[in-house]
CSV table of C-alpha atoms in Angstrom, one decimal:
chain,number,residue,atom,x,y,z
M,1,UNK,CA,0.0,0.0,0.0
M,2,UNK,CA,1.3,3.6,-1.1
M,3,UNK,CA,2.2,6.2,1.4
M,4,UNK,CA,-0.9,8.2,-0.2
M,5,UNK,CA,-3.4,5.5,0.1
M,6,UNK,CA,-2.5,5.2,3.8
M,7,UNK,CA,-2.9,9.1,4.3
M,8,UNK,CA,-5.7,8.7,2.8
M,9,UNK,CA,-7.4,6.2,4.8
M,10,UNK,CA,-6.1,7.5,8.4
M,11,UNK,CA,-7.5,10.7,7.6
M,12,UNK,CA,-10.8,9.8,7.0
M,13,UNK,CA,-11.2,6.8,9.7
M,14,UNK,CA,-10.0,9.8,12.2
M,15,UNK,CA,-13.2,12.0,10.9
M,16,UNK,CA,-14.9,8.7,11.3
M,17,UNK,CA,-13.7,8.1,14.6
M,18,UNK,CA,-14.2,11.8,15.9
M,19,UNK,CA,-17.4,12.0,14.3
M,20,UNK,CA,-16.6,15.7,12.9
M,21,UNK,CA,-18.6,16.9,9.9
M,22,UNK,CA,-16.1,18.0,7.4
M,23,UNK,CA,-18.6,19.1,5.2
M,24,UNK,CA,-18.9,22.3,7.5
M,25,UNK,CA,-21.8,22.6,6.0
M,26,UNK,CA,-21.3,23.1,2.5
M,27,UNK,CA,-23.1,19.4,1.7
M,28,UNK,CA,-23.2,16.2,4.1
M,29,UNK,CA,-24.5,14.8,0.9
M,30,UNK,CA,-21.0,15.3,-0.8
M,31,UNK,CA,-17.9,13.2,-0.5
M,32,UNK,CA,-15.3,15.4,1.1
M,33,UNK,CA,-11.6,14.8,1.8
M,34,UNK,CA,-10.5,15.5,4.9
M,35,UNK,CA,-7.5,17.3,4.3
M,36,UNK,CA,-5.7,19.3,1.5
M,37,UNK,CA,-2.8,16.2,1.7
M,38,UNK,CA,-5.3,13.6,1.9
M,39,UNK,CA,-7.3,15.6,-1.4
M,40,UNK,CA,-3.6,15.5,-3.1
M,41,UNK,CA,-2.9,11.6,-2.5
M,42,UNK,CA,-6.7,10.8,-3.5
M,43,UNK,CA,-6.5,13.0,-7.0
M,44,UNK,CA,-3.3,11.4,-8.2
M,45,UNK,CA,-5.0,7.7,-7.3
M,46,UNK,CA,-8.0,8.6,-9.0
M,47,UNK,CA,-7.1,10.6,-11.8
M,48,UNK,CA,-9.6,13.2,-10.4
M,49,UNK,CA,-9.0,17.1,-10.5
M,50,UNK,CA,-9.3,19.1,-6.8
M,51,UNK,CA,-11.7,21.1,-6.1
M,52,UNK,CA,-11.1,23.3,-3.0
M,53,UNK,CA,-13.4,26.1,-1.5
M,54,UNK,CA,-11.5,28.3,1.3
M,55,UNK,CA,-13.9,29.8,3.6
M,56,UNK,CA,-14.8,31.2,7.3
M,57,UNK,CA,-17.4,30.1,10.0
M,58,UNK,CA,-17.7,34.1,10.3
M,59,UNK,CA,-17.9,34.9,6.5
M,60,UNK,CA,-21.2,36.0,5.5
M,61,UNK,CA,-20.5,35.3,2.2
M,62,UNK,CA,-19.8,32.2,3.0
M,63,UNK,CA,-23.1,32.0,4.8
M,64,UNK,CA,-24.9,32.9,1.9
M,65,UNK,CA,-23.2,30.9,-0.5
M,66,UNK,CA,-23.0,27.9,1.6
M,67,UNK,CA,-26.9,26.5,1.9
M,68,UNK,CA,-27.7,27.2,-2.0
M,69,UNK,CA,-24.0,24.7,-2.9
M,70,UNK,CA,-25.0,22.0,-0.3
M,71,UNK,CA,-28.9,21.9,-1.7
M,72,UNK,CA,-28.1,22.5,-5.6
M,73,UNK,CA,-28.4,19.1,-6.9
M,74,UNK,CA,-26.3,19.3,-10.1
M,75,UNK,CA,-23.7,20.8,-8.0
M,76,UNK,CA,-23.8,17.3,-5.8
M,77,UNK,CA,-23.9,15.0,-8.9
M,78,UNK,CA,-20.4,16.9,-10.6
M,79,UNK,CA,-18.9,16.6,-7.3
M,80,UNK,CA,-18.6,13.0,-7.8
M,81,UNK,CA,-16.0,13.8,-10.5
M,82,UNK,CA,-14.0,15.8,-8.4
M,83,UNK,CA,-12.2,15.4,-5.0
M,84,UNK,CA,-13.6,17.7,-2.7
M,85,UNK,CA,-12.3,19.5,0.1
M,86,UNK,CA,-13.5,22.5,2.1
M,87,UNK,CA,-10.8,24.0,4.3
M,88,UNK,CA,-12.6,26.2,7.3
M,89,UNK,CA,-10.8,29.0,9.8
M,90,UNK,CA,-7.7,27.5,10.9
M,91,UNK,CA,-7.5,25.2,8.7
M,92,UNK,CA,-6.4,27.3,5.7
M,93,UNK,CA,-3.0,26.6,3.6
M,94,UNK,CA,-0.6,29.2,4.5
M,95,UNK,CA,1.2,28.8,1.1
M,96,UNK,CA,0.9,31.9,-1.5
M,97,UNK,CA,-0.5,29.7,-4.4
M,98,UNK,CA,-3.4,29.0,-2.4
M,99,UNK,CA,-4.3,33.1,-2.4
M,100,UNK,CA,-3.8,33.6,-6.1
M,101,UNK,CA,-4.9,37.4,-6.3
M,102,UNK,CA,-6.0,37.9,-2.5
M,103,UNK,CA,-7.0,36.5,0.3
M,104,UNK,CA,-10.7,37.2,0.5
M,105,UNK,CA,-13.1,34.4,1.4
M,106,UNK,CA,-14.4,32.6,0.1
M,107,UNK,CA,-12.1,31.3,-2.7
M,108,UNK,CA,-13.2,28.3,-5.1
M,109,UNK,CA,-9.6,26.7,-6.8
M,110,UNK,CA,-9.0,24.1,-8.8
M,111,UNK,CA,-6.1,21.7,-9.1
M,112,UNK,CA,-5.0,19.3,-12.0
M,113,UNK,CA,-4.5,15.8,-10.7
M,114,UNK,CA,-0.7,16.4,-10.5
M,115,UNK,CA,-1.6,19.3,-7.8
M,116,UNK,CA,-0.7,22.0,-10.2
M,117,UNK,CA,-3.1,24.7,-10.1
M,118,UNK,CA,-5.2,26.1,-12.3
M,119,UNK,CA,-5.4,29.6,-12.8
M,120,UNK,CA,-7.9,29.6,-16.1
M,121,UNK,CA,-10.8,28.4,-14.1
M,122,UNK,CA,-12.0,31.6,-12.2
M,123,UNK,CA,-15.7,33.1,-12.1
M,124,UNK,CA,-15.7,35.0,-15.2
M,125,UNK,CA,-19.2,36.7,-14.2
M,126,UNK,CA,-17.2,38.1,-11.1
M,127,UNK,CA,-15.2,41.3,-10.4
M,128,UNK,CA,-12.2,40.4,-12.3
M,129,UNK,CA,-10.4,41.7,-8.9
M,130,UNK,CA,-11.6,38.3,-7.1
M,131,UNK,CA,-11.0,36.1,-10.0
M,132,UNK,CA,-12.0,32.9,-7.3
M,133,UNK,CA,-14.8,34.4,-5.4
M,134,UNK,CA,-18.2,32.7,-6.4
M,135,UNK,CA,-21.5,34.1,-4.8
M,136,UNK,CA,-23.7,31.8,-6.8
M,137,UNK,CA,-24.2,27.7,-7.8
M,138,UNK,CA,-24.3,29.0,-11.4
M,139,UNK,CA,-20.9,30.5,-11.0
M,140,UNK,CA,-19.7,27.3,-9.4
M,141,UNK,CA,-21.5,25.2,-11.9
M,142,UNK,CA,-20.0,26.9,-14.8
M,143,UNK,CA,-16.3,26.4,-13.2
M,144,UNK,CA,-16.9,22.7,-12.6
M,145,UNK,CA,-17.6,22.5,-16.2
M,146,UNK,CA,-14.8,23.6,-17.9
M,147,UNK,CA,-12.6,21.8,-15.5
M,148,UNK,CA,-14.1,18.4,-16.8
M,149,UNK,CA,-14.1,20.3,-20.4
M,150,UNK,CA,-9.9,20.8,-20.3
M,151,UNK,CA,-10.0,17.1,-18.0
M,152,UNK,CA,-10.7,15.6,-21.6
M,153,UNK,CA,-7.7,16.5,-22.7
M,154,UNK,CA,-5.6,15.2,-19.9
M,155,UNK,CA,-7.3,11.9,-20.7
M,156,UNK,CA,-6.2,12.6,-24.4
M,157,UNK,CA,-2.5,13.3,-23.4
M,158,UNK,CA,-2.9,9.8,-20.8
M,159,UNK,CA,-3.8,7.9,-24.2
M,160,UNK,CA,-1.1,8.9,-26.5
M,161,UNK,CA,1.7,8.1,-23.9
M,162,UNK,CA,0.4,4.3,-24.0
């Protein structure tokens, strides 16, 4: 067994042990990742981009945001072809590439399966200030898409080196 795979699975048997809801509330119905390491390990097993929303308990933008992503339904189903992970107050990466063009909250990213980021996908109906700030599903929605849209190619590139 990989050192990923067992990162992996001690991560999320301790948030089944302590009983914590990781989904801090942005969708119990969603198949989170405990941890940004965890996220990493599980996208390069799976072949699955990251998708990672940086937020506050005291963000009321956050607030707003968060009820609409963990009811919207098509939101649930794409999640499947992502690995998810929400990071909450203290829990945020302290690393630069993780604040792109700010640190305002909250921030949806996105990271190839290799952990490389990627800086295309941003909310292009947004104040081009807060490139990563989303404020509705539709926003979301519309990010998630082109992820999988460019993840075709990735596949493509897979193919030709076999």
């Amino acid at each position: 067994m990989s050192l990923h795979s067992c990162v992996n699975i001690l991560s999320v048997l301790l948030v089944l042990v302590g009983g914590e809801d990781i989904s801090h509330g942005w969708g119990s119905s969603i198949s989170w990742v405990p941890s940004l390491a965890a996220a990493q390990a599980q996208a390069v097993q799976e072949n699955k981009p990251v998708m990672l929303i940086i937020h506050k308990s005291w963000c009321g933008a956050c607030k707003k945001l968060k009820p609409l992503f963990a009811a919207d339904q098509e939101i649930v189903e794409l999640s499947e072809d992502f690995v998810m992970v929400n990071l909450g107050d203290d829990e945020e990466p302290s690393d630069p590439k993780y604040k792109p063009d700010g640190g305002y909250i909250p921030r949806i990213l996105f990271f190839h399966p290799d952990g490389s980021f990627l800086p295309e996908i941003t909310n292009t109906e947004g104040n081009p200030k807060y490139k990563y700030y989303h404020y509705s599903t539709e926003s979301v929605m519309e990010s998630m898409d082109q992820v999988m849209e460019l993840s075709e190619t990735w596949e493509d590139k897979v193919k030709d080196e076999l």
